[in-house]
Structures are given as structure tokens and as C-alpha cells.
Coordinates of C-alpha atoms in Angstrom, one line a residue:
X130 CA 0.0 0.0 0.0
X131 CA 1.4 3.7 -0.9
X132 CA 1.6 5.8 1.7
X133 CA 0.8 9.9 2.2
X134 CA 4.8 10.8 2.1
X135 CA 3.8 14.6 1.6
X136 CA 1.5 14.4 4.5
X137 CA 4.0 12.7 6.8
X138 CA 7.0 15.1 6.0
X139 CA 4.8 17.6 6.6
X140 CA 3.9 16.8 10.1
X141 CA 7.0 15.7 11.4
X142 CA 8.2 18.9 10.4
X143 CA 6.5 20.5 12.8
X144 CA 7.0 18.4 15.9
X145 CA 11.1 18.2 15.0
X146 CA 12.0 21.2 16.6
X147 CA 10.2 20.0 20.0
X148 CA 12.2 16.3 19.0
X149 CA 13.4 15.9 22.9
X150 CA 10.4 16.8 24.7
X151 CA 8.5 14.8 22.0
X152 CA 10.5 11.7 23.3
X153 CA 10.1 12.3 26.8
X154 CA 6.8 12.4 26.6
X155 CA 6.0 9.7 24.2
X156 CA 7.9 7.1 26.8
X157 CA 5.7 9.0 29.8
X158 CA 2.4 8.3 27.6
X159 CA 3.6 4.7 27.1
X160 CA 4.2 4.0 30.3
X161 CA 1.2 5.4 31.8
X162 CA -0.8 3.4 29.4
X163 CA 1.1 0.0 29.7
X164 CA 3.3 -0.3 32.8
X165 CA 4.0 -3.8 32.1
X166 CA 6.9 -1.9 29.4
X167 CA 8.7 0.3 31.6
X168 CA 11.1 -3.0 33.7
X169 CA 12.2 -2.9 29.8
X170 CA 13.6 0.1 30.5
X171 CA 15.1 -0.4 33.8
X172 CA 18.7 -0.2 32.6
X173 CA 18.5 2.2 30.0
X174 CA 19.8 6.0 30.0
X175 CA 16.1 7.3 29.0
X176 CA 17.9 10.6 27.3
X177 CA 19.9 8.4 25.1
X178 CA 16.8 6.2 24.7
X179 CA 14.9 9.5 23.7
X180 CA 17.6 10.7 21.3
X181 CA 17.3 7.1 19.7
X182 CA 13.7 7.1 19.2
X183 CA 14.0 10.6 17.2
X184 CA 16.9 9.7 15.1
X185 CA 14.5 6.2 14.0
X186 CA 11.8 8.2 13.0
X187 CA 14.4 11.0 11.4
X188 CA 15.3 7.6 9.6
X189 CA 12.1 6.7 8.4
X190 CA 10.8 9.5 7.0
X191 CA 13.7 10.8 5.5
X192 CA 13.5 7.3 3.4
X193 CA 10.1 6.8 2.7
X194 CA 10.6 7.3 -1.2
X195 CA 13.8 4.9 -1.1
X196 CA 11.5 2.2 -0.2
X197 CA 14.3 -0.8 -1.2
X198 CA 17.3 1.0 1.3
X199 CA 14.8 1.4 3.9
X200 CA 13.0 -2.2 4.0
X201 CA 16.7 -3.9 4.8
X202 CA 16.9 -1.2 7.9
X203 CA 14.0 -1.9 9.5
X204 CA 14.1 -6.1 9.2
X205 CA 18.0 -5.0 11.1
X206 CA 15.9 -3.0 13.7
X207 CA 13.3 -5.6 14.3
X208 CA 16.4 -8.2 14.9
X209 CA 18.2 -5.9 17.2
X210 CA 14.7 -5.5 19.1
X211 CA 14.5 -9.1 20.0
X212 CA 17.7 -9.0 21.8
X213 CA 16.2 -6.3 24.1
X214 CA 13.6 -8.5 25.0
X215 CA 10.8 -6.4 22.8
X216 CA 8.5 -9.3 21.2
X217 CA 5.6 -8.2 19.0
X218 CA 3.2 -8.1 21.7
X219 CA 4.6 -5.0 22.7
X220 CA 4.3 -3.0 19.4
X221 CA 0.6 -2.3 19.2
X222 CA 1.7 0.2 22.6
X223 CA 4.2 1.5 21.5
X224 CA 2.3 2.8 18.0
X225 CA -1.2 3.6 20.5
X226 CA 1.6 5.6 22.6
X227 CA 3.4 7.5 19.5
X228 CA 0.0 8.4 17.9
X229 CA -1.1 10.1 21.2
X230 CA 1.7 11.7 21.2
X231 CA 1.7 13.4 17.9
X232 CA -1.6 14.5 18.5
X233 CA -0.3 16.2 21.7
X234 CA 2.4 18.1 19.6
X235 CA 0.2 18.6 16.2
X236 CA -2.8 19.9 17.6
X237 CA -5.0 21.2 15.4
X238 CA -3.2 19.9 12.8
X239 CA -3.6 16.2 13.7
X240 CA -6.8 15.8 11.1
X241 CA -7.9 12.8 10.4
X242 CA -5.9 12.4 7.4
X243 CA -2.5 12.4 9.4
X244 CA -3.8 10.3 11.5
X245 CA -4.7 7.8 8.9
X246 CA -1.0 8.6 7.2
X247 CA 0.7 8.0 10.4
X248 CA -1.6 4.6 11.1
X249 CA -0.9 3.2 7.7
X250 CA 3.2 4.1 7.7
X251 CA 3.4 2.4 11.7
X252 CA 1.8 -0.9 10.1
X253 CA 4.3 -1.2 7.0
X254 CA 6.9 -0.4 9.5
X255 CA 6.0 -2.7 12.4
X256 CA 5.4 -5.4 9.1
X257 CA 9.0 -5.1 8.2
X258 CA 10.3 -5.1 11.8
X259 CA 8.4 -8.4 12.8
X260 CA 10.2 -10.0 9.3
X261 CA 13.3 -8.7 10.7
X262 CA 12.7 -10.3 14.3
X263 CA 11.0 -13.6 12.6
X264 CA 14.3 -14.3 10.8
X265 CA 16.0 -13.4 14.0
X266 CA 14.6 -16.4 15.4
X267 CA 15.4 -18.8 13.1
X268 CA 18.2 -21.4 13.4
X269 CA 21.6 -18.9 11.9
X270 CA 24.2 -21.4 9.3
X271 CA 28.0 -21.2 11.0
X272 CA 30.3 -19.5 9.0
X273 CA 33.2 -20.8 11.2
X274 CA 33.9 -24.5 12.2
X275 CA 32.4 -25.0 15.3
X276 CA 35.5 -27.3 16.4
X277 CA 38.6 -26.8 15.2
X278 CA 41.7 -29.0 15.2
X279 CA 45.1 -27.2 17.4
X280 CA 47.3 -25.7 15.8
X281 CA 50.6 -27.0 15.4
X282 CA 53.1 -25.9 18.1
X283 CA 56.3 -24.0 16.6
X284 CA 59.1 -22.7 17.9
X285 CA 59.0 -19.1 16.3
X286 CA 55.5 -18.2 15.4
X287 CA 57.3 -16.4 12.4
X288 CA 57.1 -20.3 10.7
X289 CA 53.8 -19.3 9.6
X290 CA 55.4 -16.9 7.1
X291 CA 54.0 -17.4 3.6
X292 CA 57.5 -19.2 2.0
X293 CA 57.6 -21.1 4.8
X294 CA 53.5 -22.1 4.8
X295 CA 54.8 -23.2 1.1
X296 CA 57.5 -25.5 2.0
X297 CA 55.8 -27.1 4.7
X298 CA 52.8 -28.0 2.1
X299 CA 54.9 -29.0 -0.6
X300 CA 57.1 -31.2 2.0
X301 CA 53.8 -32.9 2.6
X302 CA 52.0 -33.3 -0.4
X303 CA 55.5 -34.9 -1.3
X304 CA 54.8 -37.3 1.3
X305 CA 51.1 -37.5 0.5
X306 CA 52.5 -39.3 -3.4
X307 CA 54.9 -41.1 -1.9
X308 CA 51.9 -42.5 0.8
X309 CA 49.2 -42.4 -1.5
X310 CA 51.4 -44.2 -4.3
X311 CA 51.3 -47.4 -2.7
X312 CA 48.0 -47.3 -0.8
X313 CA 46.2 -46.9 -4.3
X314 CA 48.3 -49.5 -6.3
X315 CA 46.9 -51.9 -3.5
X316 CA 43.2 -50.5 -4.1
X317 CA 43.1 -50.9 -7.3
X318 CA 44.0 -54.2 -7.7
X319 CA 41.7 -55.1 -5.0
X320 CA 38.8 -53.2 -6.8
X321 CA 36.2 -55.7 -7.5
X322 CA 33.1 -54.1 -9.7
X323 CA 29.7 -55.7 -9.3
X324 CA 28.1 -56.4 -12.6
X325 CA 25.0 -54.7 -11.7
X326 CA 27.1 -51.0 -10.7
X327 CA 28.8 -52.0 -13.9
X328 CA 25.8 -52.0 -15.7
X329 CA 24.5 -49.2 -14.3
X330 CA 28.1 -47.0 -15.3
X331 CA 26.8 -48.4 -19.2
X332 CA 23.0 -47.6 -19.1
X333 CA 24.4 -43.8 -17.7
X334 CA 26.7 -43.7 -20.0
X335 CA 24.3 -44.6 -23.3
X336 CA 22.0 -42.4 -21.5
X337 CA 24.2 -39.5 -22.2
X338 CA 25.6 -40.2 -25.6
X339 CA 22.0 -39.9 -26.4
X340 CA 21.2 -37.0 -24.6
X341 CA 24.6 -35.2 -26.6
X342 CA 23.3 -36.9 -29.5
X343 CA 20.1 -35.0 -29.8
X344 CA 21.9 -31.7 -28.7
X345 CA 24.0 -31.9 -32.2
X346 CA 20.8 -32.1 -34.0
X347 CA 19.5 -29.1 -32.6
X348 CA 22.1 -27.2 -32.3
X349 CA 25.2 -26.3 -33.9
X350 CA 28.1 -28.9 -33.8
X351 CA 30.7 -25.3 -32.3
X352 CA 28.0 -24.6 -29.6
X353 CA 28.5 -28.3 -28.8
X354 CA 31.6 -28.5 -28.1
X355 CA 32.7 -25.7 -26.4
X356 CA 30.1 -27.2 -23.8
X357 CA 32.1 -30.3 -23.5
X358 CA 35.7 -29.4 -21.2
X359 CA 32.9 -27.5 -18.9
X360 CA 30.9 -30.4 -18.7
X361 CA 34.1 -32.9 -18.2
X362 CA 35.5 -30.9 -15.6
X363 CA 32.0 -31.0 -13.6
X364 CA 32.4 -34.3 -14.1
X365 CA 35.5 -34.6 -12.6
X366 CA 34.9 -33.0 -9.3
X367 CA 31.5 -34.5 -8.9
X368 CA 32.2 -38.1 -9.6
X369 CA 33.8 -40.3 -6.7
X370 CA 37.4 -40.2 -6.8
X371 CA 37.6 -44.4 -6.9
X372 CA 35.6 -43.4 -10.5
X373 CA 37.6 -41.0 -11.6
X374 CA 41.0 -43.2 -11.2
X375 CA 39.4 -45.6 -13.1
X376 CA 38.1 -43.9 -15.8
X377 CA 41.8 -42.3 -16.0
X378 CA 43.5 -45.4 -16.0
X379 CA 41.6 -46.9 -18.9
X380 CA 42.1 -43.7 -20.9
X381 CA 45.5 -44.3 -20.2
X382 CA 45.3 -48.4 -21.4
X383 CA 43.4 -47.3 -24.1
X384 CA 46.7 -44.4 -25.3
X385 CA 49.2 -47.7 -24.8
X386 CA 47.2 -49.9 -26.6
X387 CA 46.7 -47.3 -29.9
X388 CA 50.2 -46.1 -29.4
X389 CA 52.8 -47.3 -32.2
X390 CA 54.9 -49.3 -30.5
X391 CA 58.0 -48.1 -32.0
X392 CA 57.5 -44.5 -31.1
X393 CA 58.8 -42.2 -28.0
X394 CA 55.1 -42.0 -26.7
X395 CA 55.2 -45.9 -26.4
X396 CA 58.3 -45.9 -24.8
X397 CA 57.2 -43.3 -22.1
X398 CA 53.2 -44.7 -21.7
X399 CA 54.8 -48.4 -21.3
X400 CA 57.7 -47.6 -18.7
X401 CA 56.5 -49.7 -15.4
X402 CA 56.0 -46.8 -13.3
X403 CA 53.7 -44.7 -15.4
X404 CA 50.3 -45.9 -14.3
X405 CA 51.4 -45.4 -10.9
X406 CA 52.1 -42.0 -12.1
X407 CA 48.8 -41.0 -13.4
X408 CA 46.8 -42.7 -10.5
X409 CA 49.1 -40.3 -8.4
X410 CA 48.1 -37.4 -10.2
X411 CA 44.9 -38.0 -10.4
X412 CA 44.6 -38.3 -6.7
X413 CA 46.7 -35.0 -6.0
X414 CA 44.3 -32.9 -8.3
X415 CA 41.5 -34.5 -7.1
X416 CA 42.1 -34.1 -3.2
X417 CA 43.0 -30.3 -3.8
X418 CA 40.0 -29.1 -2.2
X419 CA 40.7 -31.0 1.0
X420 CA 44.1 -29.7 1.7
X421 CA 42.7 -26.0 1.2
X422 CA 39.7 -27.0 3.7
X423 CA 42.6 -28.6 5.8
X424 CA 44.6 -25.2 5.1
X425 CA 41.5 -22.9 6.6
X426 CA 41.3 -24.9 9.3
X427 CA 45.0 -24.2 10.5
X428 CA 44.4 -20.9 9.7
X429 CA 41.4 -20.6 12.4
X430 CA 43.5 -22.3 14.7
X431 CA 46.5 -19.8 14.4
X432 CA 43.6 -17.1 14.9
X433 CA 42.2 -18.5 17.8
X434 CA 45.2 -19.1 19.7
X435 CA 46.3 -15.6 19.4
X436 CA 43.3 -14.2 20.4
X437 CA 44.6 -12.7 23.8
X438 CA 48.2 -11.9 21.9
X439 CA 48.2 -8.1 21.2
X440 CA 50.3 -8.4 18.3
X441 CA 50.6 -11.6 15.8
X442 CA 52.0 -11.2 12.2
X443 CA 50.6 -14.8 12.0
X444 CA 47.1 -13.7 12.8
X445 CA 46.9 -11.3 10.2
X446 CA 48.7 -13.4 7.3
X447 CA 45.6 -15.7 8.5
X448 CA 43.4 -13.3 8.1
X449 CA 43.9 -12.0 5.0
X450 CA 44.7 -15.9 3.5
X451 CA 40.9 -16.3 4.4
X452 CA 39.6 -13.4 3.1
X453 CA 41.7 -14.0 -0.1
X454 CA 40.1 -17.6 -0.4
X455 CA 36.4 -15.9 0.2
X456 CA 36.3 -17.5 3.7
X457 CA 33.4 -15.6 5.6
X458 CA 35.1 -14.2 8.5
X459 CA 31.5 -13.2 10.4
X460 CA 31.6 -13.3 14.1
X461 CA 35.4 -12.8 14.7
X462 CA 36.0 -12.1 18.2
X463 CA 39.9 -10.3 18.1
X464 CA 39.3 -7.4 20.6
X465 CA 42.4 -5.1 21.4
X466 CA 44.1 -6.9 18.1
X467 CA 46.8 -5.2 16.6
X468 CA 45.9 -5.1 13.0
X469 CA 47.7 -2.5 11.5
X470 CA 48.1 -2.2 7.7
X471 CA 45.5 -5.5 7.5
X472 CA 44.5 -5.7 3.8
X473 CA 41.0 -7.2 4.3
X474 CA 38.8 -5.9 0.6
X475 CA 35.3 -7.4 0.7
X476 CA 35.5 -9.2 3.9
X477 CA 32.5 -10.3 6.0
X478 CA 33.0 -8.9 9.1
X479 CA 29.3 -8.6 10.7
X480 CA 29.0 -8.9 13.8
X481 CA 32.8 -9.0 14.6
X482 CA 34.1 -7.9 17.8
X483 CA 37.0 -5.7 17.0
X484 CA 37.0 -3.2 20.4
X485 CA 40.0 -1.1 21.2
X486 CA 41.9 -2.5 18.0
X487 CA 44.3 -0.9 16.2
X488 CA 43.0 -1.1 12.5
X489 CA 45.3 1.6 11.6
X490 CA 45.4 2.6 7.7
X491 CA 43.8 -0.7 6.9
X492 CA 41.8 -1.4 3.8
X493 CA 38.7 -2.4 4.4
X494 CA 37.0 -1.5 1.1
X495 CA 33.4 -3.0 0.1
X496 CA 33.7 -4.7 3.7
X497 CA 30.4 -5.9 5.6
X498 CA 31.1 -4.5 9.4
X499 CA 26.9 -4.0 10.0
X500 CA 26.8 -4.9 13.6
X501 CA 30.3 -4.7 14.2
X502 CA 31.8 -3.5 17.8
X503 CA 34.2 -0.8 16.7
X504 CA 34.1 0.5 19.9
X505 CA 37.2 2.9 20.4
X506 CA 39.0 1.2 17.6
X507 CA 41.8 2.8 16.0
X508 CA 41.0 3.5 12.2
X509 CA 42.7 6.4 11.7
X510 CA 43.8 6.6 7.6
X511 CA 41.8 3.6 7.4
X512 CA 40.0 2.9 3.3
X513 CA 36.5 2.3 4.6
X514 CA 35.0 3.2 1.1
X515 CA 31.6 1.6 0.3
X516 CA 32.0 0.0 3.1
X517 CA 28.3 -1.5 5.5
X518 CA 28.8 -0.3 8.6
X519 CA 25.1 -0.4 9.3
X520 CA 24.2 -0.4 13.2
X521 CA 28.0 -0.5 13.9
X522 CA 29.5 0.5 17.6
X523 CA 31.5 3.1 16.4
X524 CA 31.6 5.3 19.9
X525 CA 34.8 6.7 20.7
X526 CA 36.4 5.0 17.6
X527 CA 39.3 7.1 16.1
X528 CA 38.4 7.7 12.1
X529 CA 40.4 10.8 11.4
X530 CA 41.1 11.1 7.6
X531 CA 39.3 7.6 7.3
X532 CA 38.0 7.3 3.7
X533 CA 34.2 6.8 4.5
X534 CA 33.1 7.7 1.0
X535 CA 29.6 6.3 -0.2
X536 CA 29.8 4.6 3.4
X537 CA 26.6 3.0 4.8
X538 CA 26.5 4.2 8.3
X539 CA 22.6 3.5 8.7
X540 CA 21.8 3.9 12.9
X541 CA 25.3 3.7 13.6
X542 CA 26.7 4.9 16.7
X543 CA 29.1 7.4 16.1
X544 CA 29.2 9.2 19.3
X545 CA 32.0 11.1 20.9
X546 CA 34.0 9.8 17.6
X547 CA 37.3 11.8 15.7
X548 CA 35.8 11.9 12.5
X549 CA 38.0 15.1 12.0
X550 CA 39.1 15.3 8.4
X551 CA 37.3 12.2 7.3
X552 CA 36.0 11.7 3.6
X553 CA 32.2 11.4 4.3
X554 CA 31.2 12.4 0.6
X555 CA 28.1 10.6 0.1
X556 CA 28.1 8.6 3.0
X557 CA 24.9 7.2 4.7
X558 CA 24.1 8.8 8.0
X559 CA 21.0 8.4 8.5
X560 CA 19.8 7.7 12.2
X561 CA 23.5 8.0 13.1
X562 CA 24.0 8.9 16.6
X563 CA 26.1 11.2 16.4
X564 CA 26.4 13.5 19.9
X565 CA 29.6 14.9 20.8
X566 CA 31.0 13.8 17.4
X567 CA 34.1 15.6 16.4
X568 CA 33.6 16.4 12.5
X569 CA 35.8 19.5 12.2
X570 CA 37.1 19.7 8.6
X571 CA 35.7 16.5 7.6
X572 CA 33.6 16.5 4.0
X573 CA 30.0 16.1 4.2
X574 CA 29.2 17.2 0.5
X575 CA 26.1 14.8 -0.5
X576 CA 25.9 12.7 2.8
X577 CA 22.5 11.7 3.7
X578 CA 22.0 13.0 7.3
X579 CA 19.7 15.7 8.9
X580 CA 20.4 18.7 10.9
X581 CA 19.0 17.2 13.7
X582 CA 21.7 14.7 13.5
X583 CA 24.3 16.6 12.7
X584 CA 22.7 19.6 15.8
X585 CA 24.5 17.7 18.3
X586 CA 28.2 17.2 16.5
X587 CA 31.1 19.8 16.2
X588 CA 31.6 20.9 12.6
X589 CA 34.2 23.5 12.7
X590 CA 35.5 23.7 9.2
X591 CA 33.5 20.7 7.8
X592 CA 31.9 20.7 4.5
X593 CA 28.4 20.3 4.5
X594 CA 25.9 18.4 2.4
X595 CA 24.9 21.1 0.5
X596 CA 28.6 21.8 -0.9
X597 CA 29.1 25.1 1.6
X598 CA 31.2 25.3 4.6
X599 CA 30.0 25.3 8.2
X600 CA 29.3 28.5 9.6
X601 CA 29.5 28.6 13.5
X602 CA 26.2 30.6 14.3
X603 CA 26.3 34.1 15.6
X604 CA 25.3 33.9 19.8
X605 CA 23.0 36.5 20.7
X606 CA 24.8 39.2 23.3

């Protein structure tokens, strides 16, 4: 259903400039009406609570045309509720409570139409916060291996140094031939195929010469075959490895057989060894994937065991090895980490506990932080551009010169933050907390935030949405 957008600018318009006595009173009107809230609020700051409830609805309505950035907010906002112990019985008083309210403020300017506007935007919203707290609830997919195996002991921890990562692994996938060689010469002479799974491997087989059949007489013989080394190397990592070796080995039977037998290619494809060789290779290719599972593994270990070291080179080249390999690294728990110079493009980091570390001049481009406890983190110089930091505990964080271009900053909480000389250009602030921010000389130009937001922050020297630079204004003497 569309909503009145005009009609609800309009009116919150007019109650903005009264935005913390609006708050007070809204939470005075709901608890009046339902006491059964207020133990929710027991251990909450009420003037930060207050200052939260404006900057939602600054939120809102500032987004109510941008229907598909606003929809993701709200499901985030439902989630976080959940966790406060807010279930959806209580939001039928808290929109009776907010209506009151606005009629309080409005006056004679709460007609019935805002009413009805104001009704019909608390439903959608309360809509896409109980989809938000719904999938909340339900059973959340791991990202990291809920048991992990220990990490190696070393004497230096500088071992884990990339050249010496690759000798280790060569050293034992050496070993792994050598093992393997024998192992599979011993399987597959002891392989006995059942007629039936025989039969079965044929019928399959015919099945698909006939399906590639009728594909070259519908289509043409080049589409055809560029779909083949796709199709074979599907093949290849779908099939069971015992299949694959012996599909390889009668390839190579069928190459000696064919082979003249006075030629070089006879004398290689007939040496004793040579089957031994293939079956090998096969195997190596074929296990690949393993030894890079094995490889993250290690690599969570060395993270995990360093997690109350301060500073561990070892750390970060694990890190940034599973970044690299498109390992999600949601969830990390690294507080105080020294992390300087970390280059980390693209990673998942929601809901990562990074407090009080030192993320100094890192890159952190295109990276998902929404939910993130950046809590007086160091990110000074940091490349934070296009960057989700929706949500994010950025209070107290250190982000002078940051690059925070095109940033989502959605509800974040920025306050008492050294955003001083940051690159905010087109940055998403809306519902940002940002009280007792320090923005002096930081640029601004085409951010989305509100005055009200910004009302509370210093901005000596910044650069302002609207292109022009702050103006401290004139006190009255």
C-alpha cells in the first residue's frame, strides 16, 4: 500500500524542533498506558533512549521514497529489538503511545488524514520489523567450524610466514605421493566391480551419448563443443574419486594400446612406473579441495590461539589468506588486536568484535562490518569506502582522515567519535547517533543525514551536504 509521504514530511516537520520533549513524553504516555513496558527500560539511559527514538523516526521519513534501502533497515531494527527483550506483543503500545503523542504536539493539525498517514506508515513499518525479528529467530548457518583441530606448536610463530606455509605444504604433499602411491596401487588391484554398478556406469553412459546426441541435431556442432571441457571438468569434481581413477586409468590403457609401438610416446606410456604415475596425479588434483579446507582450518586455529596476543604477524597473514580464499570471517572475536596495515577488501566482518583495536590505515574496502563493535578502535587513515557499517558501535572509535566515501552508516553509533578530516562524501548517515562527534574539517558534500543529526556534532571547518562550509552561528549578546 502507498503511503501519504507529503502528508507525513509535513507533520514531522512540525514536531522536529520539540524532538526531545517529544521523546520524553512519548515514553511518559507509554508507560502510563502499559506499565507492564517500563522493567524494559530499567537499565536504559532514558535521554539516550529518547535521542534514539527521534533519530529512527528521522530515519524513516527521511527514506520513505527509497523504499528498497529502507526495508533492509527496518528487518536490522526488528532483529536488534528481539535482543532487548521487545516481542511483538509489545508494538501495538508502543504505535497507540506514538500516535497520542503526535496528537499532543500537532494539535490542530492532527486531522484525520494524518492520522490515517501516520496509522498506515506504523503498520508497514511494524510489518518489516516483525520480518526482521521472525528471521532473528530462526536457526543462523556457522560460518566458522564450530570445532577446530590445534594448531601445530612452533618454535618461532614467524614459521607461519608465507615461504615457509609453502614448503611445509609441498614437503607434505610430497609425502602425501609417496603415501598415497602405494596405498592406491593396493586398491586398485583389489577393486572388484559388481556387474549390476557395472551396468548401471553403461546404461548412464548410453543415457548421455543420447542426450549429446540430440543436442548436435538441434544445435550447432561449435556450440556443442565448447560445452564439453565445462561439462568434463564437472564431471571430474562431482564423480567419486575411486571413478575417476578408473576412468583415467583406462584412458590411459586405451593411449598404450593405440600407441605405435616403436614410437617415443610408447616408450614413455609403457615404462613400469607410469600408471602409478597417473593414479598419483589424479589423486593430487582431485584431493586439492581437502588440503585447502585442511589449510582454513589451520588458519582458524593460528587465529584462535592468538586471540589474547596483542600483536601476531601470524594472525593477520591468516586473516587475510581467508579473506583471499572468500572464507566468511562473520563473528570474529579479536578485541584489542593489533591489526595494522591488515588488507582485508570485501571481507565479511558482521558482527565482529574488534573493540579497542588498532586497525590503523587498513583497507577495508566494500567490507560488511553492520553490527560490528568498533568500539574505540583505532581506524585512523583507514580505506573504509563503500564500506556497510550499518548499526555498527562506532563510539569513541578514532576515524580521522578515514575514507568513509559512499559509506553506509545506517543507525550507527558514532558518538564522541574523531571523524576530524574524514572523507564522508556521500556517506549514509541516517539515524546515526552522532552527539559529541568531532567532524571538524571532515567533508560532508552529498551525505545523507539531517540537521538534527548533525545539531549535536562539532563541525568547525566541515563541509556540508549542501557543498558550503560550516558557519559557527552568531550567539546572541
Amino acid at each position: 500500500m502507498s503511503l501519504n509521504v507529503e502528508l507525513l514530511v509535513q507533520s514531522f516537520e512540525k514536531v522536529k524542533p520539540y524532538a526531545d520533549e517529544f521523546a520524553a513524553n512519548f515514553y511518559e504516555n507509554l508507560f502510563q498506558a502499559y506499565p507492564e513496558v517500563k522493567p524494559l527500560f530499567t537499565k536504559t539511559e532514558m535521554k539516550t533512549q529518547g535521542k534514539k527514538l527521534i533519530n529512527s523516526l528521522v530515519l524513516v521519513v527521511e527514506n520513505l521514497r527509497n523504499p528498497e534501502a529502507l526495508s533492509p533497515v527496518l528487518n536490522a531494527l526488528g532483529a536488534r529489538h528481539i535482543s532487548y527483550g521487545a516481542t511483538p506483543k509489545y508494538y501495538k503500545p508502543v504505535g497507540e503511545a506514538l500516535l497520542v503523542t503526535f496528537e499532543q504536539y500537532l494539535g490542530e493539525d492532527w486531522t484525520p488524514e494524518v492520522k490515517k498517514a501516520w496509522l498506515d506508515a506504523y503498520r508497514d513499518i511494524t510489518a518489516l520489523m516483525l520480518k526482521g525479528a521472525s528471521q532473528q529467530s530462526s536457526p543462523q548457518v556457522v560460518d566458522k567450524p564450530a570445532t577446530l583441530p590445534k594448531p601445530i606448536p612452533t618454535e618461532n610463530p614467524a614459521t607461519l610466514a608465507k615461504s615457509t606455509t609453502l614448503k611445509t605444504e609441498i614437503s607434505q604433499e610430497s609425502q602425501l605421493l609417496q603415501s598415497t602411491l602405494e596405498q592406491d596401487k593396493k586398491v586398485l588391484i583389489s577393486i572388484q566391480i559388481d556387474r549390476e554398478i557395472l551396468q548401471e556406469i553403461i546404461n548412464n553412459f548410453i543415457k548421455k551419448y543420447q542426450q549429446f546426441q540430440t543436442k548436435i541435431s538441434k544445435q550447432p556442432l561449435s556450440e556443442v563443443l565448447k560445452q564439453i571441457p565445462s561439462k568434463l571438468i564437472d564431471t571430474f569434481w562431482s564423480a567419486p574419486t575411486w571413478l575417476v581413477v578408473l576412468v583415467s586409468t583406462l584412458i590411459f590403457i586405451v593411449f598404450v594400446v593405440i600407441a605405435n609401438d616403436n614410437s617415443v610416446l610408447a616408450d614413455v606410456l609403457g615404462s613400469a612406473d607410469s600408471i602409478s604415475l597417473v593414479i598419483a596425479l589424479v589423486l593430487f588434483i582431485k584431493e586439492a579441495p581437502d588440503r585447502r579446507k585442511q589449510f582454513h582450518y589451520q588458519a582458524w586455529g593460528t587465529i584462535d590461539a592468538a586471540k589474547d596476543v596483542k600483536v601476531s604477524y601470524a594472525r593477520v597473514l591468516a586473516l587475510q589468506d581467508l579473506n583471499k580464499d572468500g572464507v566468511s570471517l562473520r563473528g570474529l572475536d579479536a578485541p584489542g588486536a593489533e591489526l595494522v596495515d591488515i588488507n582485508l577488501p570485501r571481507a565479511n566482518l558482521s558482527k565482529a568484535n574488534l573493540m579497542e583495536c588498532d586497525l590503523s590505515n587498513a583497507n577495508l574496502t566494500y567490507a560488511d562490518l553492520d553490527n560490528a563493535n568498533l568500539s574505540q578502535t583505532k581506524l585512523s587513515g583507514a580505506n573504509l569506502s563503500h564500506a556497510k557499517l550499518g548499526f555498527a558501535k562506532l563510539n569513541q572509535a578514532n576515524l580521522s582522515s578515514a575514507n568513509l566515501s559512499n559509506a553506509n552508516l545506517i543507525c550507527a553509533d558514532l558518538s564522541h567519535a574523531n571523524l576530524s578530516g574524514a572523507n564522508l562524501k556521500d556517506a549514509s548517515l541516517s539515524g546515526a547517533n552522532l552527539e559529541g562527534a568531532y567532524l571538524t574539517g571532515a567533508n560532508l558534500k552529498n551525505a545523507k543525514v539531517s540537521d538534527y543529526e548533525l545539531s549535536s556534532a562539532f563541525l568547525e571547518g566541515a563541509i556540508m551536504p549542501d557543498g558550503s562550509k560550516y558557519k559557527s552561528p552568531v550567539s546572541d549578546r
